[in-house]
Tab-separated table of C-alpha atoms and ligand atoms in Angstrom:
chain	number	residue	atom	x	y	z
A	1	MET	CA	3.718	-17.743	26.471
A	2	ARG	CA	0.302	-17.345	27.913
A	3	GLN	CA	-3.295	-17.530	26.860
A	4	PRO	CA	-5.912	-15.197	28.423
A	5	GLY	CA	-6.302	-15.775	32.081
A	6	ASN	CA	-3.018	-17.540	32.704
A	7	LYS	CA	-0.172	-15.423	34.190
A	8	THR	CA	3.051	-16.162	32.423
A	9	ASP	CA	6.475	-14.523	32.620
A	10	PHE	CA	7.149	-12.743	29.323
A	11	SER	CA	10.768	-11.683	30.164
A	12	PRO	CA	12.355	-14.528	28.079
A	13	LEU	CA	10.580	-13.320	25.065
A	14	ALA	CA	11.615	-9.612	25.621
A	15	GLU	CA	15.177	-10.626	26.370
A	16	ALA	CA	15.530	-12.801	23.246
A	17	LEU	CA	13.927	-10.179	21.030
A	18	LEU	CA	16.011	-7.268	22.369
A	19	ARG	CA	19.271	-9.245	22.134
A	20	TRP	CA	18.406	-10.072	18.463
A	21	PHE	CA	17.460	-6.406	17.794
A	22	GLY	CA	20.745	-5.245	19.276
A	23	ASP	CA	22.672	-7.495	16.864
A	24	ASN	CA	20.551	-7.104	13.728
A	25	ARG	CA	18.847	-3.711	13.742
A	26	ARG	CA	18.980	-1.881	10.493
A	27	ASP	CA	20.921	1.336	10.702
A	28	LEU	CA	18.054	3.808	9.989
A	29	PRO	CA	18.447	7.585	10.372
A	30	TRP	CA	15.431	7.960	12.628
A	31	ARG	CA	16.977	5.391	14.976
A	32	GLN	CA	20.012	7.667	15.498
A	33	THR	CA	17.920	10.331	17.275
A	34	LYS	CA	15.479	10.701	20.051
A	35	ASP	CA	14.303	14.121	18.813
A	36	PRO	CA	10.535	13.661	18.875
A	37	TYR	CA	10.027	15.908	15.806
A	38	CYS	CA	12.331	13.605	13.700
A	39	VAL	CA	10.596	10.550	14.983
A	40	TRP	CA	7.208	12.072	14.273
A	41	VAL	CA	8.214	12.868	10.639
A	42	SER	CA	9.553	9.280	10.198
A	43	GLU	CA	6.424	7.767	11.582
A	44	ALA	CA	4.234	9.854	9.347
A	45	MET	CA	6.206	8.875	6.343
A	46	LEU	CA	6.289	5.176	7.148
A	47	GLN	CA	2.584	4.869	7.245
A	48	GLN	CA	1.665	3.170	4.043
A	49	THR	CA	5.240	3.510	2.796
A	50	ARG	CA	8.185	1.122	2.714
A	51	VAL	CA	11.387	2.094	4.485
A	52	GLU	CA	13.522	2.155	1.273
A	53	THR	CA	10.964	4.558	-0.317
A	54	ALA	CA	10.758	6.842	2.649
A	55	LEU	CA	14.509	7.145	3.224
A	56	PRO	CA	15.341	9.837	0.617
A	57	TYR	CA	12.130	11.774	1.444
A	58	TYR	CA	13.081	11.711	5.155
A	59	HIS	CA	16.525	13.243	4.378
A	60	ARG	CA	15.152	15.862	2.090
A	61	PHE	CA	12.264	16.808	4.298
A	62	LEU	CA	14.548	17.420	7.308
A	63	GLU	CA	16.916	19.375	5.208
A	64	ARG	CA	14.139	21.565	4.014
A	65	PHE	CA	12.438	21.793	7.534
A	66	PRO	CA	15.170	20.960	10.047
A	67	THR	CA	13.169	21.834	13.112
A	68	LEU	CA	9.572	21.717	14.264
A	69	ALA	CA	9.537	25.557	14.205
A	70	ASP	CA	10.666	25.596	10.527
A	71	LEU	CA	7.786	23.322	9.610
A	72	ALA	CA	5.293	25.242	11.744
A	73	CYS	CA	5.959	28.507	9.791
A	74	SER	CA	5.931	26.911	6.287
A	75	SER	CA	3.038	27.088	3.867
A	76	GLU	CA	0.928	24.136	3.047
A	77	GLU	CA	2.153	24.349	-0.541
A	78	GLU	CA	5.777	24.163	0.552
A	79	VAL	CA	5.101	21.084	2.645
A	80	LEU	CA	3.065	19.277	-0.070
A	81	THR	CA	5.859	20.009	-2.573
A	82	ALA	CA	8.401	18.353	-0.281
A	83	TRP	CA	6.096	15.484	0.183
A	84	GLN	CA	5.157	14.904	-3.364
A	85	GLY	CA	5.772	11.422	-4.669
A	86	LEU	CA	5.163	9.890	-1.296
A	87	GLY	CA	1.396	9.911	-1.676
A	88	TYR	CA	-1.288	10.035	1.017
A	89	TYR	CA	-0.931	13.756	1.298
A	90	SER	CA	-3.243	14.061	4.269
A	91	ARG	CA	-0.287	12.859	6.310
A	92	ALA	CA	1.743	15.887	5.256
A	93	ARG	CA	-1.118	18.338	5.852
A	94	HIS	CA	-1.791	16.780	9.365
A	95	LEU	CA	1.888	16.890	10.237
A	96	ARG	CA	2.088	20.562	9.441
A	97	GLN	CA	-1.192	21.245	11.332
A	98	GLY	CA	0.165	19.170	14.266
A	99	VAL	CA	3.448	21.139	14.547
A	100	ARG	CA	1.565	24.391	14.463
A	101	GLU	CA	-0.598	23.184	17.323
A	102	VAL	CA	2.539	22.091	19.223
A	103	GLN	CA	3.775	25.670	18.813
A	104	GLN	CA	0.514	27.157	20.079
A	105	ARG	CA	-0.403	24.739	22.859
A	106	PHE	CA	2.905	23.389	24.044
A	107	GLY	CA	5.428	26.215	23.417
A	108	GLY	CA	7.090	24.265	20.570
A	109	GLN	CA	7.965	21.189	22.697
A	110	LEU	CA	6.179	17.918	21.945
A	111	PRO	CA	4.408	16.517	24.963
A	112	ALA	CA	5.572	13.337	26.521
A	113	SER	CA	2.283	11.771	27.385
A	114	TYR	CA	0.493	9.435	25.083
A	115	GLU	CA	-2.828	11.232	25.709
A	116	GLU	CA	-1.448	14.652	24.878
A	117	LEU	CA	0.235	13.322	21.763
A	118	ARG	CA	-3.003	11.663	20.601
A	119	SER	CA	-4.719	15.110	20.925
A	120	LEU	CA	-2.600	16.470	18.057
A	121	PRO	CA	-3.886	16.450	14.421
A	122	GLY	CA	-2.926	13.343	12.514
A	123	VAL	CA	-1.280	11.613	15.550
A	124	GLY	CA	-2.950	8.265	15.677
A	125	PRO	CA	-2.533	5.567	18.359
A	126	HIS	CA	0.521	3.991	16.652
A	127	THR	CA	2.405	7.316	16.177
A	128	ALA	CA	1.590	8.520	19.697
A	129	ALA	CA	2.868	5.279	21.191
A	130	ALA	CA	5.969	5.297	19.117
A	131	ILE	CA	6.965	8.803	20.061
A	132	ALA	CA	5.986	8.294	23.760
A	133	SER	CA	7.975	5.117	24.029
A	134	ILE	CA	11.064	5.923	21.887
A	135	CYS	CA	11.554	9.605	22.888
A	136	PHE	CA	10.101	9.677	26.438
A	137	GLY	CA	10.404	6.079	27.664
A	138	ARG	CA	6.664	5.598	28.201
A	139	ARG	CA	5.470	2.009	28.294
A	140	ARG	CA	2.953	2.001	25.396
A	141	PRO	CA	2.777	-0.623	22.657
A	142	ALA	CA	2.909	0.742	19.078
A	143	LEU	CA	0.497	-1.352	17.062
A	144	ASP	CA	1.271	-0.883	13.386
A	145	GLY	CA	0.637	-3.593	10.736
A	146	ASN	CA	3.981	-5.301	11.493
A	147	ALA	CA	3.322	-5.407	15.284
A	148	LEU	CA	-0.165	-6.717	14.812
A	149	ARG	CA	1.100	-9.572	12.590
A	150	VAL	CA	3.962	-10.500	14.875
A	151	ALA	CA	1.861	-10.342	18.082
A	152	SER	CA	-1.066	-12.243	16.634
A	153	ARG	CA	1.368	-15.049	15.778
A	154	TRP	CA	3.109	-14.995	19.154
A	155	TRP	CA	-0.229	-15.535	20.855
A	156	ASP	CA	-1.794	-17.550	17.942
A	157	LEU	CA	-4.804	-15.190	17.844
A	158	HIS	CA	-7.503	-16.373	15.437
A	159	GLN	CA	-9.599	-13.208	15.465
A	160	GLU	CA	-9.807	-10.513	12.792
A	161	VAL	CA	-6.676	-8.575	13.784
A	162	GLU	CA	-8.021	-5.032	13.322
A	163	SER	CA	-11.166	-5.635	15.342
A	164	PRO	CA	-11.262	-3.873	18.812
A	165	PRO	CA	-11.270	-7.057	20.848
A	166	ALA	CA	-8.219	-8.338	18.990
A	167	ARG	CA	-6.422	-5.000	19.322
A	168	ARG	CA	-7.257	-4.921	23.014
A	169	PHE	CA	-5.962	-8.402	23.535
A	170	LEU	CA	-2.658	-7.721	21.675
A	171	HIS	CA	-2.201	-4.366	23.304
A	172	GLN	CA	-2.556	-5.816	26.814
A	173	HIS	CA	-0.213	-8.703	26.056
A	174	LEU	CA	2.445	-6.538	24.450
A	175	GLN	CA	2.196	-4.077	27.339
A	176	GLU	CA	2.965	-6.877	29.817
A	177	ALA	CA	5.794	-8.188	27.645
A	178	MET	CA	7.304	-4.736	27.286
A	179	PRO	CA	10.225	-4.149	29.720
A	180	ALA	CA	9.861	-0.978	31.771
A	181	ASP	CA	13.435	0.145	31.070
A	182	ARG	CA	13.341	-0.263	27.263
A	183	PRO	CA	9.905	0.347	25.905
A	184	GLY	CA	11.087	2.275	22.755
A	185	ASP	CA	13.565	-0.505	21.865
A	186	PHE	CA	10.937	-3.163	22.412
A	187	ASN	CA	8.464	-1.542	20.077
A	188	GLN	CA	11.095	-1.011	17.389
A	189	ALA	CA	12.269	-4.538	17.798
A	190	VAL	CA	8.716	-5.884	17.321
A	191	MET	CA	8.307	-3.775	14.189
A	192	GLU	CA	11.826	-4.833	13.021
A	193	LEU	CA	10.900	-8.473	13.458
A	194	GLY	CA	7.829	-7.978	11.343
A	195	ALA	CA	9.658	-6.148	8.675
A	196	THR	CA	12.547	-8.548	8.307
A	197	LEU	CA	11.691	-12.100	9.487
A	198	CYS	CA	8.035	-12.371	10.496
A	199	LEU	CA	6.875	-11.608	6.974
A	200	PRO	CA	3.275	-11.704	5.741
A	201	ALA	CA	3.948	-14.720	3.526
A	202	ASN	CA	6.740	-17.152	4.323
A	203	PRO	CA	7.782	-16.034	7.765
A	204	ARG	CA	11.477	-16.953	8.423
A	205	CYS	CA	10.811	-18.911	11.621
A	206	ASP	CA	14.086	-20.770	11.148
A	207	LEU	CA	15.945	-17.534	11.823
A	208	CYS	CA	13.589	-16.118	14.386
A	209	PRO	CA	14.995	-15.359	17.833
A	210	VAL	CA	11.704	-16.113	19.579
A	211	ALA	CA	10.679	-19.195	17.605
A	212	SER	CA	10.718	-21.408	20.635
A	213	LEU	CA	8.241	-19.043	22.449
A	214	CYS	CA	5.888	-18.360	19.477
A	215	LEU	CA	2.574	-20.204	19.680
A	216	ALA	CA	1.718	-20.003	15.968
A	217	ARG	CA	5.158	-21.518	15.216
A	218	LEU	CA	4.666	-24.268	17.747
A	219	ARG	CA	1.163	-25.025	16.515
A	220	GLY	CA	1.984	-24.627	12.808
A	221	THR	CA	-0.456	-21.806	12.157
A	222	ALA	CA	1.943	-18.913	11.317
A	223	ALA	CA	1.118	-18.864	7.603
A	224	GLU	CA	-2.619	-18.453	8.366
A	225	LEU	CA	-2.106	-15.404	10.624
A	226	PRO	CA	-3.084	-12.708	11.008
A	227	LEU	CA	-6.751	-12.954	10.027
A	228	ARG	CA	-7.817	-9.923	8.105
A	229	ARG	CA	-11.055	-8.502	6.740
A	230	VAL	CA	-11.365	-9.068	3.017
A	231	ARG	CA	-10.920	-5.625	1.476
A	232	LEU	CA	-12.956	-4.633	-1.680
A	233	PRO	CA	-10.798	-3.823	-4.728
A	234	PRO	CA	-10.651	-0.103	-5.748
A	235	ARG	CA	-13.873	0.957	-7.421
A	236	PRO	CA	-13.172	2.078	-11.063
A	237	ILE	CA	-14.543	5.405	-12.260
A	238	GLU	CA	-14.141	7.216	-15.559
A	239	VAL	CA	-12.645	10.723	-15.371
A	240	VAL	CA	-11.657	13.240	-18.021
A	241	CYS	CA	-8.490	15.269	-17.463
A	242	ALA	CA	-8.078	18.504	-19.487
A	243	VAL	CA	-4.534	19.578	-20.373
A	244	ILE	CA	-5.342	23.140	-21.349
A	245	HIS	CA	-2.448	24.974	-22.796
A	246	ARG	CA	-1.579	28.216	-24.567
A	247	GLY	CA	1.902	27.822	-25.866
A	248	ASP	CA	4.137	26.454	-23.122
A	249	ASP	CA	1.817	27.572	-20.317
A	250	CYS	CA	-0.760	25.264	-18.997
A	251	LEU	CA	-3.836	25.800	-16.891
A	252	LEU	CA	-3.869	24.261	-13.411
A	253	ARG	CA	-6.658	24.133	-10.825
A	254	LYS	CA	-6.283	23.705	-7.082
A	255	ARG	CA	-8.241	20.731	-5.728
A	256	SER	CA	-10.637	21.157	-2.833
A	257	SER	CA	-9.036	21.286	0.634
A	258	LYS	CA	-10.845	18.081	1.493
A	259	GLY	CA	-10.960	14.633	-0.071
A	260	LEU	CA	-8.703	12.917	-2.599
A	261	LEU	CA	-5.468	14.807	-3.386
A	262	ALA	CA	-6.709	17.687	-1.274
A	263	GLY	CA	-5.017	21.065	-1.910
A	264	MET	CA	-2.862	19.741	-4.724
A	265	TRP	CA	-2.624	21.348	-8.174
A	266	GLU	CA	-4.095	19.372	-11.096
A	267	PHE	CA	-4.870	19.440	-14.683
A	268	PRO	CA	-8.601	19.923	-14.295
A	269	THR	CA	-10.038	16.449	-13.733
A	270	GLU	CA	-13.687	15.465	-13.257
A	271	PRO	CA	-15.622	12.159	-13.047
A	272	VAL	CA	-17.915	11.532	-16.060
A	273	GLU	CA	-21.027	9.561	-16.690
A	274	THR	CA	-20.262	6.250	-18.313
A	275	GLU	CA	-23.065	6.644	-20.897
A	276	THR	CA	-21.560	9.897	-22.157
A	277	SER	CA	-18.337	9.766	-24.211
A	278	PRO	CA	-15.281	11.422	-22.559
A	279	LEU	CA	-15.121	13.844	-25.478
A	280	GLN	CA	-18.627	15.017	-25.069
A	281	SER	CA	-18.162	15.223	-21.254
A	282	LEU	CA	-15.150	17.399	-21.757
A	283	ALA	CA	-16.905	19.718	-24.144
A	284	VAL	CA	-19.637	20.296	-21.434
A	285	LEU	CA	-16.927	20.854	-18.792
A	286	LEU	CA	-15.106	23.364	-20.913
A	287	LEU	CA	-18.265	25.328	-21.462
A	288	SER	CA	-18.937	25.342	-17.657
A	289	TRP	CA	-15.502	26.782	-17.129
A	290	GLY	CA	-15.994	29.396	-19.835
A	291	ILE	CA	-13.235	27.992	-21.962
A	292	THR	CA	-13.334	27.797	-25.760
A	293	GLY	CA	-10.462	25.855	-27.247
A	294	GLU	CA	-9.434	23.352	-29.744
A	295	ILE	CA	-9.570	19.772	-28.466
A	296	SER	CA	-7.110	17.249	-29.794
A	297	SER	CA	-8.371	13.780	-30.279
A	298	PRO	CA	-7.919	10.852	-29.685
A	299	CYS	CA	-7.129	11.171	-26.123
A	300	LYS	CA	-4.473	9.441	-24.036
A	301	LYS	CA	-5.502	6.840	-21.423
A	302	LEU	CA	-4.035	6.398	-18.037
A	303	ALA	CA	-5.041	4.486	-14.952
A	304	ALA	CA	-4.413	5.762	-11.402
A	305	THR	CA	-5.222	3.638	-8.410
A	306	PHE	CA	-5.998	4.976	-4.882
A	307	THR	CA	-6.984	2.964	-1.824
A	308	HIS	CA	-10.715	2.883	-2.644
A	309	LEU	CA	-10.814	4.217	-6.194
A	310	GLN	CA	-9.294	3.681	-9.544
A	311	TRP	CA	-9.402	6.577	-11.962
A	312	ARG	CA	-9.621	5.523	-15.642
A	313	MET	CA	-8.344	8.803	-17.132
A	314	SER	CA	-9.118	10.034	-20.631
A	315	ILE	CA	-6.598	12.890	-21.029
A	316	PHE	CA	-7.203	15.566	-23.677
A	317	LEU	CA	-4.945	18.273	-24.937
A	318	VAL	CA	-6.930	21.517	-25.339
A	319	SER	CA	-5.171	24.436	-27.188
A	320	LEU	CA	-6.327	27.926	-26.257
A	321	PRO	CA	-5.671	31.138	-28.180
A	322	ILE	CA	-3.319	33.599	-26.338
A	323	GLY	CA	-5.053	35.536	-23.632
A	324	ALA	CA	-8.112	33.169	-23.210
A	325	GLY	CA	-8.861	31.231	-19.945
A	326	PRO	CA	-10.690	31.407	-16.714
A	327	SER	CA	-9.799	33.495	-13.660
A	328	GLY	CA	-10.174	33.043	-9.903
A	329	SER	CA	-8.130	31.867	-6.974
A	330	VAL	CA	-8.357	28.091	-7.780
A	331	TRP	CA	-6.922	28.637	-11.295
A	332	ARG	CA	-3.422	29.469	-12.282
A	333	TRP	CA	-1.287	29.413	-15.427
A	334	ALA	CA	2.063	27.734	-15.071
A	335	ALA	CA	4.931	27.392	-17.484
A	336	LEU	CA	6.189	23.832	-18.060
A	337	SER	CA	9.367	24.675	-16.199
A	338	GLU	CA	7.380	25.557	-13.046
A	339	LEU	CA	5.469	22.333	-12.799
A	340	GLN	CA	8.169	20.427	-10.940
A	341	ALA	CA	8.120	22.941	-8.111
A	342	LEU	CA	4.240	22.750	-7.654
A	343	PRO	CA	2.606	20.145	-5.421
A	344	MET	CA	0.754	17.647	-7.627
A	345	GLY	CA	-0.573	14.113	-7.042
A	346	ARG	CA	1.025	11.219	-8.747
A	347	PRO	CA	-1.589	10.945	-11.597
A	348	HIS	CA	-1.105	14.528	-12.568
A	349	ARG	CA	2.610	14.367	-12.229
A	350	ARG	CA	2.576	11.543	-14.734
A	351	VAL	CA	0.494	13.778	-17.038
A	352	ALA	CA	2.932	16.516	-16.609
A	353	GLU	CA	5.820	14.258	-17.594
A	354	LEU	CA	3.964	13.392	-20.759
A	355	LEU	CA	3.348	16.993	-21.474
A	356	GLU	CA	6.912	17.951	-20.920
A	357	ARG	CA	7.842	15.439	-23.612
A	358	ALA	CA	5.114	16.662	-25.987
A	359	LEU	CA	5.484	20.431	-25.744
A	360	PRO	CA	6.672	22.722	-27.059
A	361	GLY	CA	6.613	22.034	-30.645
A	362	HIS	CA	5.122	18.550	-30.870
A	363	PRO	CA	1.726	18.448	-29.274
A	364	GLU	CA	0.891	15.675	-31.682
A	365	ASP	CA	3.225	13.454	-29.575
A	366	PHE	CA	0.616	13.725	-26.868
A	367	GLN	CA	-1.925	11.774	-28.851
A	368	GLY	CA	-2.486	8.033	-29.305
A	369	PHE	CA	-1.057	6.976	-26.024
A	370	SER	CA	-2.090	3.542	-24.733
A	371	PRO	CA	-1.875	2.623	-21.035
B	1	LIG	S1	8.560	-17.825	15.029
B	1	LIG	FE1	7.888	-17.366	12.868
B	1	LIG	S2	5.819	-16.730	13.178
B	1	LIG	FE2	6.719	-16.714	15.230
B	1	LIG	S3	7.362	-14.633	15.414
B	1	LIG	FE3	9.128	-15.753	14.606
B	1	LIG	S4	8.988	-15.509	12.394
B	1	LIG	FE4	7.015	-14.898	13.275
């Protein structure tokens, strides 16, 4: 293996890795196709999501939207519904926007070049490289978290691995190591090694097909790598969530098209000042929405953690007389039986599950919940 400035032949590394991949690759559905649309869907799902979690969603999504054209003519609500539970919903919205753009700009055929793929909404460097290499045989390293970890160990790189200089270094070295005739297999093999043997903690160097070529293994530094920026923990904020119901119908609000849980339906949820009690804050919010109802107390508490934020939710049940409630396009009433078919983020899905157990007939069951 080489350090910067020294030319070294990488073919033993690629050969050992590809041989191992041929014998040990997991039988995953997106590996049985070179259809760029399917590979795109899989890459979108696998960002931030484990393979085991993504698998049933991948099957269901392709049953619901078997072709790029099917997805392109779907509504955002249909796509979010198919995606719900996977989280990071901007991936689903971008995927839909992206396929619509493929229809308009490329006549429904995904382009082969990395640059054109990158020009599509939501197609980042990793996804573009994965599609270009796997489906079109382009020689382009796909640098996801697994590949960055593996490559930083191969070359014993002691730089913050997400930094531009580190990415440039690893990109250049992987590109040189990538055989011209199997770039897609090489990218997948690197990711597979990271997912199965070159693990973040306790890498299985004893089983690794390239152990004799790995500088971190030879120098005893594998457990220290990759170097990463220290991430701040999610910032906690207090929110109130109003479960407003009249009989078995409950009031939902569509979240803004930008930001957290964009475009999803919710039980109206708002951040509150810490110096004001959740109950007082809710009373003010109800007034601002023109709602007069009976608030049940005490509230339930739930915590919902996102990448940068943690909601500490105080959830109140608010009973409305028949016929009352706000109007407007962001509001809708939905029967309990309809909730499952509507796109909702995980926190509100959890609230819906509580509600389904509590209504009808026993709203008191909704009280006194402890997280
Ligand atoms: S030898 Fe160890 S550290 Fe190096 S690539 Fe293999 S599993 Fe990772």
